[in-house]
Amino acid sequence: MSATQPVQPAQPSGTQPKVTEREARQVAEAAREQDWRKPSFAKELFLGRFRLDLIHPHPLPADEDVRRGEAFLARLREFCETRIDGALIEREAKIPDETVRGLKELGALGMKIDPKYGGLGLTQVYYNKALALVGSVSPAIGALLSAHQSIGVPQPLKMFGTQEQKDAYLPRCATTAISAFLLTEPDVGSDPARLATTAVPDGDDYVLDGVKLWTTNGVVADLLVVMARVPKSEDHRGGITAFVVEADSPGITVEHRNAFMGLRGLENGVTRFHRVRVPAAQRIGAEGAGLKIALTTLNTGRLSLPAMCVGAGKWCLKIAREWSGVREQWGRPVARHEAVGAKISFIAATTFALEAVVDLASQMADEDRNDIRIEAALAKLYGSEMACLMADELVQIRGGRGFETAESLAARGERAVPAEQMLRDLRINRIFEGSTEIMHLLIAREAVDAHLSVAGDLIDPEKALGDKAKAGARAAGFYARWLPKLATGPGQVPGTYRAFHPGGHPDLSTHLRYVERSARKLARSTFYAMSRWQGRMETKQGFLGRIVDIGAELFAMSAACVRAEHLRATGAHGREAYQLADAFCEQSRLRVEELFGRLWSNTDDLDRKVVAGVLSGTYAWLEEGVLDPSGEGPWIADAAPGPSTQKNVHRPIR
Ligand SMILES: Cc1cc2nc3c(=O)[nH]c(=O)nc-3n(C[C@H](O)[C@H](O)[C@H](O)COP(=O)(O)OP(=O)(O)OC[C@H]3O[C@@H](n4cnc5c(N)ncnc54)[C@H](O)[C@@H]3O)c2cc1C
């Protein structure tokens, strides 16, 4: 096939609703949790207010939670060491059924479920530690457990289920039933407004029709959370709605098990619904509340993925240390060559900061004193990006061995280090549970929320003049009070935060002052951009992405310093923690400075022109001279509802 064949339309011939960009935004906006009842460190940070008091001293878990958590971690560790063969899972692209049964017996399906429903009742902190531990042996098992508990049936039921639903499903979820979360469809990825699966009311039931794609655990699941659209009618409010569905209900077919670049053991499928009857009692929350339920579930659910990234960082550090100290080239261990050393330092410092971010956000989630939805989103965004960088650097440090599979290394008599697998397994984290691009938008929306709530009507082209005048007055009052506060702050006063410079330790107070100053600069930049671009602000994705990335770095610096001081105060590796926090902050500050520079000096406008040229075919000549090995076929499979013509590959593990 020629490399320059004409572009085919991407749309399938199915029945997807046509959705404009504005409608897509409205759906996302309606699903957003709009209230802020508790303080939020990250929200304040984006407003230029560095509320160190919200995160320092580092919050602590209750003794009983620690005892219970540590006891489970000990049992899980033993299970991982004796009953999980990560290499076998990778080789056979399958988690053995006995391993899954063993995990069930251990209670690993119910880590976060309340003991009154038969679960272990672990805190978010210990749930995360457990995922990091098990994910280090087999990322596929980490993904299975996390998909079941962070986005599957237990969490939405805990938050939004009726008592009857909790009584019926939570004991099963805690012990035997694996669950899956079904939102994505062939034509519905980041944009749920296009959701085409329908749930049509019929007597006391709903009838579900449609096709769901990439359902993690779908192939082996016992229970499903399904997002489907209820048509609006006289008696029905309609809208995207969540249901708990028995995975072996008549009319459900798992048509295919998908295979990926990484996470080879994942039991991820394509699930078709054909006239599937679901009793109304299995609807979670109200009609139309489905997306809000999904997003609220993810508020803390998002922490499990970066927790596994922390585990990945720890492992990268271990291998980097062991290998680069013994591998000698050009007269010295490769670690002693500066170019390699810089990578090791990056991995060590970043792992420290990432653990600080995840532990702090998780502990705050357990305490429930602060609103941590932005912190969790930042942790997901930052953790997934940084873990990929760390794994990539590990591959580089390992040289040719980094590119070689563990199996091949072992076959020729070397240690079976799965560095390339780690890189492949981590890659999906930047795509699922909110891609990096979508996380940027989602967090940016919260970062500019204060501006929109006072000045939103002012820049909304659809608002009447009267509304605009009122908004103008409101905005004038807000900015008159807020803007002057951004001019000066404690970050300019030498000696502020001096508790973070104990004798004989690196000075972290200087980094906290930098964070305080940078938070104000960030807020000033956001305000300036809002006044410059007004209603077009939401289209400035390059700018917004950088604003969010700066916020992520500032949050990570804050968390790293607070953790270092916490470790010093409690006597555990305090001095070394200060060193790592200092190194991280120095590295992070360079990234922040670069990001600030690129807020206003970038190629965003030029890039837009290049994209227009690429899409119109102006540069198609550049693609000549190669062949495209891709097969034929549509870009997106047809997802028209109807009976399945495929074999059902569903195989619950009982
Ligand atoms: C291994 C795996 C497991 C998964 N597990 C599940 C699961 O259990 N349940 C489930 O429901 N789904 C699951 N998914 C789906 C996953 O959540 C989606 O892949 C993800 O939401 C992205 O959607 P998409 O792939 O359709 O990308 P698209 O939405 O088509 O996006 C393509 C690209 O465009 C970018 N983009 C899209 N919209 C915008 C925008 N407005 N602004 C800027 N950039 C944009 C995206 O970031 C991406 O880079 C899984 C996917 C995989 C591969």
XYZ file of C-alpha atoms and ligand atoms in Angstrom:
707
model
C 0.000 0.000 0.000
C 1.278 3.477 -0.813
C 2.144 5.738 2.075
C 0.157 8.578 0.562
C -3.234 6.988 0.041
C -6.213 9.338 0.390
C -7.460 9.908 3.928
C -10.542 7.812 4.732
C -13.341 9.187 6.874
C -12.829 8.052 10.466
C -16.487 7.684 11.346
C -18.118 4.280 11.362
C -21.508 3.876 9.797
C -23.187 3.213 13.185
C -25.681 5.275 15.111
C -23.417 7.568 17.098
C -24.974 10.893 18.028
C -23.434 13.850 16.187
C -21.805 16.079 18.774
C -20.300 19.536 18.370
C -17.295 20.705 20.365
C -19.526 22.993 22.400
C -21.946 20.165 23.235
C -19.040 17.929 24.235
C -17.848 20.638 26.617
C -21.329 21.099 28.032
C -21.587 17.381 28.809
C -18.183 17.441 30.522
C -19.161 20.572 32.417
C -22.449 19.051 33.604
C -20.548 16.017 34.909
C -18.112 18.197 36.826
C -18.482 18.360 40.573
C -18.962 22.069 41.021
C -19.039 22.510 44.778
C -15.964 23.115 46.867
C -17.034 22.426 50.428
C -13.600 21.692 51.819
C -10.277 23.451 51.395
C -8.053 22.363 48.532
C -4.307 22.896 48.628
C -3.934 22.631 44.847
C -6.861 24.895 44.048
C -5.404 27.544 46.327
C -2.017 27.069 44.674
C -3.460 27.852 41.248
C -5.013 30.979 42.769
C -1.608 32.105 43.964
C -2.091 31.146 47.603
C 0.495 28.745 49.001
C -1.390 27.144 51.909
C 1.440 25.151 53.486
C -0.727 24.810 56.596
C -3.066 22.470 54.685
C -0.323 19.882 54.112
C 2.186 20.476 56.897
C 2.759 18.835 59.325
C 2.292 15.768 57.139
C -1.035 14.117 58.035
C -0.664 10.767 59.809
C -2.675 7.545 59.702
C -4.379 6.126 62.789
C -2.445 3.367 64.599
C -5.168 0.813 63.955
C -5.107 1.586 60.212
C -1.349 1.102 60.177
C -1.588 -2.198 62.039
C -4.252 -3.552 59.724
C -2.483 -2.260 56.621
C 0.936 -3.626 57.551
C -0.529 -7.018 58.457
C -2.121 -7.283 55.020
C 1.001 -6.044 53.235
C 3.008 -8.804 54.934
C 0.571 -11.455 53.707
C 0.456 -9.941 50.238
C 4.236 -9.800 50.032
C 4.470 -13.474 50.866
C 1.837 -14.254 48.240
C 3.707 -12.191 45.630
C 6.983 -13.931 46.424
C 5.620 -17.452 46.385
C 2.517 -17.517 44.212
C 2.982 -14.938 41.438
C 5.244 -15.647 38.488
C 5.468 -12.353 36.608
C 7.612 -13.850 33.836
C 5.053 -16.600 33.222
C 2.236 -14.048 32.986
C 4.264 -12.061 30.473
C 5.211 -15.148 28.451
C 1.729 -16.648 28.299
C -0.120 -13.322 28.262
C -2.377 -14.678 30.964
C -2.695 -14.548 34.728
C -3.100 -18.191 35.819
C -6.555 -18.914 37.244
C -4.981 -20.336 40.439
C -3.260 -16.997 41.006
C -6.564 -15.161 40.665
C -8.227 -17.626 43.039
C -5.366 -17.147 45.497
C -5.825 -13.375 45.353
C -9.513 -13.845 46.086
C -8.740 -16.035 49.122
C -6.295 -13.417 50.341
C -9.049 -10.802 50.262
C -7.280 -8.730 47.606
C -10.560 -8.084 45.774
C -11.938 -6.339 48.842
C -8.995 -4.242 49.988
C -11.028 -1.046 50.054
C -14.385 -2.572 50.937
C -15.784 -2.041 54.429
C -15.295 -5.069 56.758
C -19.049 -5.091 57.411
C -19.421 -6.278 53.800
C -16.578 -8.778 54.110
C -13.783 -6.524 52.866
C -10.451 -5.646 54.457
C -11.289 -1.984 55.013
C -7.829 -0.728 54.130
C -7.206 2.989 53.930
C -6.371 4.643 50.609
C -2.730 4.794 51.732
C -2.498 1.041 52.311
C -4.592 0.160 49.284
C -2.072 2.130 47.231
C 0.898 0.473 48.904
C -0.632 -2.915 48.161
C -1.133 -2.018 44.496
C 2.451 -0.761 44.227
C 3.710 -4.014 45.750
C 1.674 -6.399 43.637
C 2.131 -4.217 40.534
C 5.904 -4.470 40.904
C 5.694 -8.243 40.453
C 3.012 -8.167 37.784
C 1.642 -4.876 36.436
C -1.186 -6.891 34.856
C -2.354 -8.059 38.291
C -2.031 -4.502 39.579
C -4.291 -3.374 36.735
C -6.807 -6.166 37.411
C -7.124 -5.270 41.097
C -7.179 -1.555 40.466
C -9.770 -1.696 37.670
C -12.000 -3.812 39.922
C -11.701 -1.610 43.001
C -10.910 1.888 41.782
C -13.374 2.148 38.899
C -15.308 -1.160 38.982
C -18.457 -1.922 40.975
C -17.309 -1.407 44.628
C -16.427 2.290 44.574
C -19.486 3.760 42.791
C -21.744 1.545 44.913
C -20.028 2.659 48.090
C -20.585 6.291 47.156
C -23.887 6.227 45.295
C -25.495 2.789 45.769
C -28.705 2.093 47.674
C -28.490 -0.019 50.845
C -30.040 -2.940 48.933
C -27.383 -2.657 46.220
C -24.594 -2.542 48.781
C -25.980 -5.579 50.607
C -26.379 -7.483 47.353
C -23.078 -6.726 45.630
C -20.382 -5.572 48.039
C -19.969 -8.952 49.820
C -19.541 -10.596 46.402
C -17.117 -7.908 45.216
C -15.046 -8.342 48.378
C -14.573 -12.062 47.967
C -15.338 -13.630 44.611
C -16.744 -11.300 41.966
C -14.332 -9.477 39.649
C -15.825 -6.322 38.182
C -15.190 -4.072 35.196
C -16.062 -0.522 34.185
C -17.560 0.000 30.722
C -17.594 3.535 29.369
C -15.455 3.512 26.223
C -16.949 2.545 22.853
C -15.350 2.332 19.420
C -16.437 5.908 18.705
C -16.361 7.184 22.287
C -12.984 7.733 23.871
C -12.208 11.009 25.569
C -15.570 12.463 24.595
C -18.444 10.732 26.428
C -21.009 13.064 24.845
C -20.938 10.684 21.861
C -21.950 7.684 23.956
C -24.163 5.446 21.808
C -25.022 2.456 24.010
C -28.677 2.825 24.948
C -30.722 1.795 27.969
C -34.371 1.968 26.975
C -36.915 1.801 29.827
C -39.323 -1.116 29.500
C -41.644 -1.763 32.453
C -39.484 -2.320 35.544
C -36.398 -2.904 33.418
C -34.046 -1.135 31.078
C -32.991 -2.809 27.841
C -29.338 -2.273 26.933
C -27.956 -2.272 23.392
C -24.503 -1.304 22.169
C -20.821 -2.187 22.035
C -18.190 -1.390 24.661
C -14.495 -1.374 23.838
C -11.360 -2.030 25.923
C -13.174 -3.313 28.979
C -10.392 -4.129 31.441
C -11.324 -7.388 33.251
C -14.272 -7.708 30.843
C -13.198 -11.171 29.661
C -13.251 -12.649 33.174
C -15.667 -10.320 34.952
C -18.641 -11.384 37.048
C -20.108 -7.905 37.401
C -20.047 -4.825 35.185
C -20.632 -1.108 35.680
C -22.106 -0.019 32.361
C -22.591 3.543 31.163
C -25.545 3.806 28.792
C -27.755 6.563 27.476
C -31.408 6.589 28.565
C -33.529 8.368 25.948
C -35.391 11.376 27.278
C -39.165 10.904 27.437
C -42.180 12.102 29.372
C -41.467 9.909 32.417
C -37.736 9.779 32.059
C -35.203 12.500 32.612
C -32.820 10.496 30.447
C -29.090 10.984 29.928
C -25.980 8.933 30.532
C -26.734 6.524 33.346
C -24.763 3.926 35.325
C -25.958 0.336 35.863
C -24.626 -2.713 37.689
C -25.035 -5.646 35.348
C -24.399 -9.374 35.844
C -21.712 -10.202 33.285
C -23.407 -13.445 32.246
C -26.805 -11.849 31.578
C -28.495 -13.150 28.421
C -27.566 -10.957 25.448
C -24.012 -10.108 26.577
C -21.186 -11.391 24.388
C -17.484 -10.784 24.959
C -16.518 -10.843 21.303
C -12.788 -10.450 21.467
C -9.900 -10.357 23.903
C -7.646 -7.408 23.028
C -3.850 -7.603 23.000
C -1.601 -4.630 23.687
C 1.917 -3.249 23.617
C 2.139 -3.948 27.351
C 0.107 -5.384 30.226
C -0.006 -8.638 28.309
C -1.846 -10.439 31.097
C -4.751 -7.997 30.987
C -8.138 -9.655 30.374
C -9.451 -6.772 28.311
C -12.341 -7.262 25.896
C -14.938 -5.997 23.467
C -18.366 -6.465 25.033
C -21.587 -6.415 23.032
C -25.014 -5.853 24.571
C -28.006 -7.092 22.638
C -31.383 -6.576 24.259
C -29.927 -7.103 27.713
C -32.589 -6.735 30.399
C -31.425 -4.942 33.512
C -33.854 -4.379 36.406
C -34.318 -0.710 37.328
C -33.147 -1.650 40.840
C -29.678 -2.072 39.335
C -29.410 1.521 38.219
C -26.773 3.398 40.234
C -27.964 6.877 41.176
C -30.390 8.855 39.074
C -30.891 8.791 35.340
C -28.432 11.207 33.783
C -26.029 10.989 36.742
C -23.736 8.391 35.153
C -20.849 10.631 34.178
C -20.896 12.512 37.439
C -20.744 9.180 39.252
C -17.819 8.086 37.077
C -15.921 11.320 37.651
C -16.592 11.412 41.388
C -15.476 7.789 41.656
C -12.268 8.797 39.944
C -11.618 11.623 42.438
C -9.794 9.195 44.689
C -9.771 6.277 42.231
C -7.173 8.176 40.233
C -4.632 7.657 42.999
C -4.110 3.964 42.354
C -2.465 4.436 38.997
C 0.256 6.829 40.241
C 0.715 4.523 43.236
C 1.802 1.826 40.806
C 4.035 4.399 39.096
C 5.751 4.905 42.460
C 6.360 1.162 42.566
C 7.815 1.362 39.059
C 10.143 4.190 40.105
C 11.400 2.212 43.100
C 12.172 -0.753 40.899
C 13.921 1.405 38.274
C 16.074 2.865 41.049
C 17.028 -0.569 42.372
C 18.062 -1.876 38.958
C 19.830 1.368 38.026
C 21.846 1.212 41.261
C 22.750 -2.460 41.021
C 23.582 -2.480 37.330
C 25.333 0.829 36.832
C 27.633 0.170 39.774
C 28.982 -3.075 38.326
C 28.911 -2.419 34.598
C 32.317 -1.007 33.686
C 33.020 0.781 30.410
C 35.792 3.225 29.575
C 37.609 2.512 32.795
C 34.866 3.044 35.354
C 31.371 1.927 36.362
C 28.882 3.538 33.984
C 27.222 5.249 36.974
C 30.400 7.300 37.323
C 30.039 8.747 33.832
C 28.235 12.033 34.276
C 25.666 11.428 31.540
C 24.522 8.198 33.191
C 24.793 9.636 36.687
C 22.337 12.401 35.780
C 19.754 9.779 34.864
C 20.258 7.936 38.150
C 19.893 11.156 40.093
C 16.693 11.942 38.159
C 15.230 8.517 38.944
C 16.114 8.735 42.656
C 14.834 12.285 43.132
C 11.676 11.746 41.093
C 10.789 8.511 42.868
C 11.118 10.293 46.199
C 8.867 13.141 45.052
C 6.315 10.858 43.428
C 5.960 8.820 46.588
C 5.600 12.062 48.520
C 2.811 13.210 46.177
C 0.890 9.935 46.283
C 1.248 9.386 50.036
C 0.283 12.951 50.861
C -2.749 12.965 48.568
C -3.812 9.523 49.813
C -3.428 10.428 53.458
C -5.471 13.552 52.836
C -8.092 11.409 51.090
C -8.271 9.171 54.173
C -8.597 12.127 56.522
C -11.326 13.658 54.405
C -10.548 17.119 55.750
C -9.417 18.529 52.420
C -10.810 18.234 48.930
C -8.164 16.305 47.016
C -9.703 16.001 43.578
C -7.085 18.257 41.944
C -4.231 16.663 43.889
C -5.315 13.194 42.733
C -5.617 14.386 39.145
C -2.180 16.013 39.346
C -0.766 12.805 40.817
C -2.188 10.799 37.904
C -0.908 13.235 35.308
C 2.528 13.720 36.832
C 3.000 10.114 37.946
C 2.186 8.618 34.567
C 4.445 11.046 32.705
C 7.374 10.811 35.103
C 7.241 7.029 35.418
C 7.527 6.692 31.641
C 10.546 8.983 31.643
C 12.158 6.989 34.450
C 11.601 3.655 32.717
C 12.957 5.084 29.486
C 16.082 6.274 31.289
C 16.483 2.843 32.868
C 16.396 1.231 29.428
C 19.111 3.674 28.348
C 21.245 2.968 31.423
C 20.999 -0.746 30.693
C 22.200 -0.124 27.116
C 21.503 -3.023 24.722
C 20.330 -5.116 27.655
C 17.621 -2.555 28.285
C 16.146 -3.344 24.876
C 16.460 -7.118 25.310
C 13.624 -9.121 26.825
C 14.042 -10.714 30.242
C 13.435 -14.120 28.690
C 16.223 -13.653 26.160
C 18.607 -12.366 28.812
C 17.924 -15.442 30.943
C 18.270 -17.782 27.961
C 21.822 -16.637 27.395
C 22.722 -16.784 31.046
C 22.140 -13.258 32.335
C 19.836 -11.836 34.972
C 16.263 -11.623 33.666
C 15.641 -7.889 34.134
C 12.369 -6.842 32.437
C 13.322 -3.198 31.734
C 11.767 -3.098 28.263
C 8.610 -4.678 29.663
C 8.406 -1.973 32.311
C 8.528 0.682 29.612
C 5.801 -1.068 27.605
C 3.620 -1.713 30.643
C 3.799 1.877 31.854
C 2.964 3.486 28.535
C -0.803 3.046 28.815
C -0.895 5.094 32.018
C -0.574 8.257 29.943
C -3.678 7.261 27.985
C -6.276 5.605 30.206
C -8.248 6.964 33.171
C -7.935 10.351 31.465
C -5.200 10.893 28.880
C -2.530 13.481 29.619
C -4.208 15.897 27.215
C -7.586 15.444 28.892
C -6.066 15.693 32.379
C -4.526 19.002 31.332
C -7.955 20.304 30.329
C -9.703 18.886 33.360
C -7.216 20.374 35.819
C -6.994 23.655 33.895
C -10.771 23.930 34.161
C -10.445 23.810 37.951
C -7.458 26.169 37.880
C -9.440 28.856 36.060
C -12.668 28.092 37.922
C -12.403 31.113 40.207
C -12.082 33.347 37.159
C -14.970 31.691 35.349
C -17.254 31.859 38.355
C -16.811 35.623 38.661
C -16.191 36.576 35.051
C -17.597 33.622 33.097
C -20.684 35.461 31.857
C -18.476 38.313 30.740
C -16.696 36.159 28.211
C -19.578 33.878 27.248
C -20.709 34.931 23.745
C -24.211 33.583 24.428
C -24.906 35.769 27.473
C -27.104 38.860 27.240
C -25.726 42.345 27.820
C -27.451 42.621 31.205
C -25.742 39.445 32.437
C -22.428 40.725 31.163
C -22.839 44.000 33.053
C -23.578 42.133 36.292
C -20.603 39.846 35.708
C -18.423 42.885 35.027
C -19.309 44.380 38.403
C -18.743 41.050 40.169
C -15.381 40.577 38.483
C -14.248 44.107 39.280
C -14.894 43.493 42.990
C -13.130 40.122 43.008
C -10.046 41.267 41.131
C -9.747 44.478 43.160
C -9.338 42.309 46.256
C -7.390 39.421 44.730
C -4.867 40.967 42.366
C -2.970 43.107 44.906
C -2.379 39.957 46.965
C -0.423 38.471 44.081
C 2.194 41.201 44.130
C 4.002 40.278 47.324
C 4.086 37.335 49.706
C 6.120 35.413 52.275
C 8.224 33.821 49.536
C 10.033 37.136 49.171
C 11.003 37.336 52.825
C 14.294 35.585 53.621
C 13.922 33.220 56.544
C 10.303 32.253 55.851
C 9.606 28.520 56.339
C 12.858 28.243 58.305
C 11.629 25.052 60.000
C 12.651 23.430 56.718
C 16.313 24.267 57.261
C 17.415 22.304 60.319
C 21.126 22.308 61.139
C 23.265 19.959 59.068
C 20.564 19.473 56.424
C 20.155 20.992 52.960
C 18.001 24.121 52.956
C 14.485 23.271 51.785
C 13.002 26.564 52.961
C 14.439 28.246 49.886
C 12.469 25.852 47.689
C 9.243 26.490 49.569
C 9.761 30.222 49.138
C 10.244 29.561 45.439
C 6.963 27.627 45.376
C 5.169 30.518 47.084
C 6.552 33.053 44.625
C 5.870 30.811 41.651
C 2.280 30.165 42.736
C 1.625 33.901 42.615
C 3.358 34.181 39.262
C 1.250 31.282 38.000
C -1.964 32.992 39.106
C -0.869 36.292 37.564
C -0.086 34.519 34.293
C -3.487 32.818 34.320
C -5.241 36.120 34.977
C -3.296 37.829 32.226
C -4.164 35.053 29.776
C -7.842 35.205 30.765
C -7.980 38.922 30.072
C -6.080 38.523 26.832
C -7.919 35.575 25.317
C -11.227 35.696 27.230
C -13.686 33.232 25.642
C -10.927 31.737 23.491
C -8.934 30.708 26.563
C -10.362 27.183 26.466
C -8.849 26.658 23.020
C -5.345 27.604 24.192
C -4.388 24.069 25.086
C -0.645 24.653 24.875
C -0.853 27.461 27.403
C -3.249 25.609 29.691
C -1.130 22.458 29.602
C 1.929 24.413 30.719
C -0.017 26.126 33.510
C -1.086 22.714 34.784
C 2.404 21.252 34.445
C 3.809 24.122 36.499
C 1.137 23.444 39.126
C 2.098 19.762 39.148
C 5.769 20.599 39.694
C 4.938 23.046 42.490
C 2.715 20.486 44.185
C 5.428 17.831 43.878
C 8.043 20.196 45.339
C 5.761 21.032 48.256
C 4.999 17.363 48.907
C 8.689 16.410 48.698
C 9.706 19.061 51.247
C 6.878 18.204 53.627
C 7.718 14.501 53.420
C 11.418 15.119 54.029
C 10.628 17.139 57.141
C 8.151 14.480 58.261
C 10.804 11.762 57.889
C 13.355 13.892 59.727
C 10.956 14.604 62.573
C 10.062 10.933 62.926
C 13.689 9.828 62.718
C 13.516 7.756 59.533
C 16.219 8.638 56.967
C 15.686 12.351 57.584
C 19.046 13.540 56.299
C 18.879 11.456 53.118
C 15.279 12.519 52.578
C 16.354 16.153 52.762
C 19.068 15.450 50.189
C 16.622 13.821 47.794
C 14.003 16.538 48.285
C 16.656 19.174 47.639
C 17.821 17.417 44.465
C 14.246 17.028 43.277
C 13.427 20.683 43.899
C 16.532 21.857 42.044
C 15.626 19.650 39.067
C 11.985 20.657 39.234
C 12.805 24.374 39.355
C 14.638 24.102 36.043
C 11.546 22.526 34.491
C 9.307 25.203 36.022
C 11.481 28.005 34.677
C 11.382 26.479 31.227
C 7.605 26.097 31.393
C 7.152 29.701 32.513
C 9.319 30.812 29.600
C 7.266 28.786 27.165
C 3.987 30.287 28.388
C 4.660 33.305 26.210
C 7.487 32.218 23.961
C 6.480 29.122 22.040
C 5.564 27.759 18.625
C 1.833 27.311 19.316
C 0.684 29.611 16.493
C 3.235 28.248 14.079
C 2.301 24.678 14.990
C -1.329 25.419 14.180
C -0.294 26.492 10.682
C 1.805 23.370 10.203
C -1.130 21.208 11.295
C -3.366 22.943 8.763
C -0.768 22.173 6.102
C -0.430 18.552 7.165
C -4.186 17.970 7.204
C -4.765 19.631 3.842
C -2.105 17.428 2.267
C 0.362 20.239 1.520
C 3.222 18.190 2.900
C 2.063 14.781 1.674
C 5.147 14.633 -0.596
C 7.215 14.286 2.570
C 5.656 10.860 3.178
C 6.962 9.473 -0.114
C 9.681 6.830 -0.149
C 8.213 4.486 2.451
C 5.511 1.832 2.548
C 2.739 1.639 5.121
C 2.603 -1.862 6.637
C -0.828 -1.211 8.230
C -3.578 -3.509 7.070
C -6.762 -2.499 5.268
C -10.000 -1.812 7.121
C -11.828 1.111 8.678
C -10.131 3.271 11.288
C -12.969 2.605 13.686
C -14.954 -0.623 13.796
C -18.665 -0.508 13.154
C -20.464 -0.592 16.484
C -24.021 -0.800 15.200
C -26.198 -2.541 17.796
C -27.596 -5.967 17.009
C -27.082 -9.623 17.830
C -23.548 -10.916 18.065
C -22.115 -13.081 15.334
C -18.966 -13.859 17.306
C -18.021 -16.606 19.710
C -18.410 -15.553 23.354
C -14.936 -15.560 24.929
C -16.238 -14.655 28.383
C -14.682 -17.022 30.957
C -15.353 -16.062 34.572
C -12.816 -17.505 37.016
C -14.700 -19.294 39.778
C -5.319 -1.185 27.874
C -6.535 -0.319 27.948
C -7.415 -0.477 28.997
C -8.573 0.310 29.063
N -9.489 0.066 30.053
C -10.699 0.687 30.006
C -11.763 0.310 30.884
O -11.610 -0.562 31.740
N -12.963 0.926 30.745
C -13.182 1.895 29.820
O -14.284 2.419 29.751
N -12.186 2.294 28.973
C -10.968 1.699 29.038
N -9.965 2.061 28.166
C -10.178 3.173 27.268
C -9.347 4.392 27.632
O -9.858 4.988 28.781
C -9.337 5.294 26.392
O -8.387 4.742 25.513
C -9.025 6.722 26.710
O -10.113 7.295 27.367
C -8.726 7.541 25.457
O -9.730 7.391 24.522
P -9.370 6.964 23.022
O -8.389 5.872 23.086
O -10.609 6.718 22.289
O -8.623 8.229 22.438
P -9.290 9.473 21.687
O -10.334 10.079 22.551
O -9.652 9.080 20.314
O -8.068 10.472 21.645
C -7.008 10.387 20.699
C -5.968 11.426 21.071
O -6.550 12.728 21.055
C -6.425 13.356 22.314
N -7.637 14.131 22.565
C -8.925 13.708 22.546
N -9.758 14.705 22.832
C -8.999 15.802 23.040
C -9.271 17.156 23.376
N -10.513 17.603 23.580
N -8.235 17.994 23.528
C -6.963 17.568 23.364
N -6.645 16.319 23.039
C -7.643 15.437 22.881
C -6.242 12.221 23.301
O -5.568 12.624 24.473
C -5.416 11.247 22.484
O -4.074 11.628 22.517
C -8.806 1.295 28.091
C -7.901 1.463 27.044
C -6.793 0.658 26.949
C -5.882 0.815 25.765
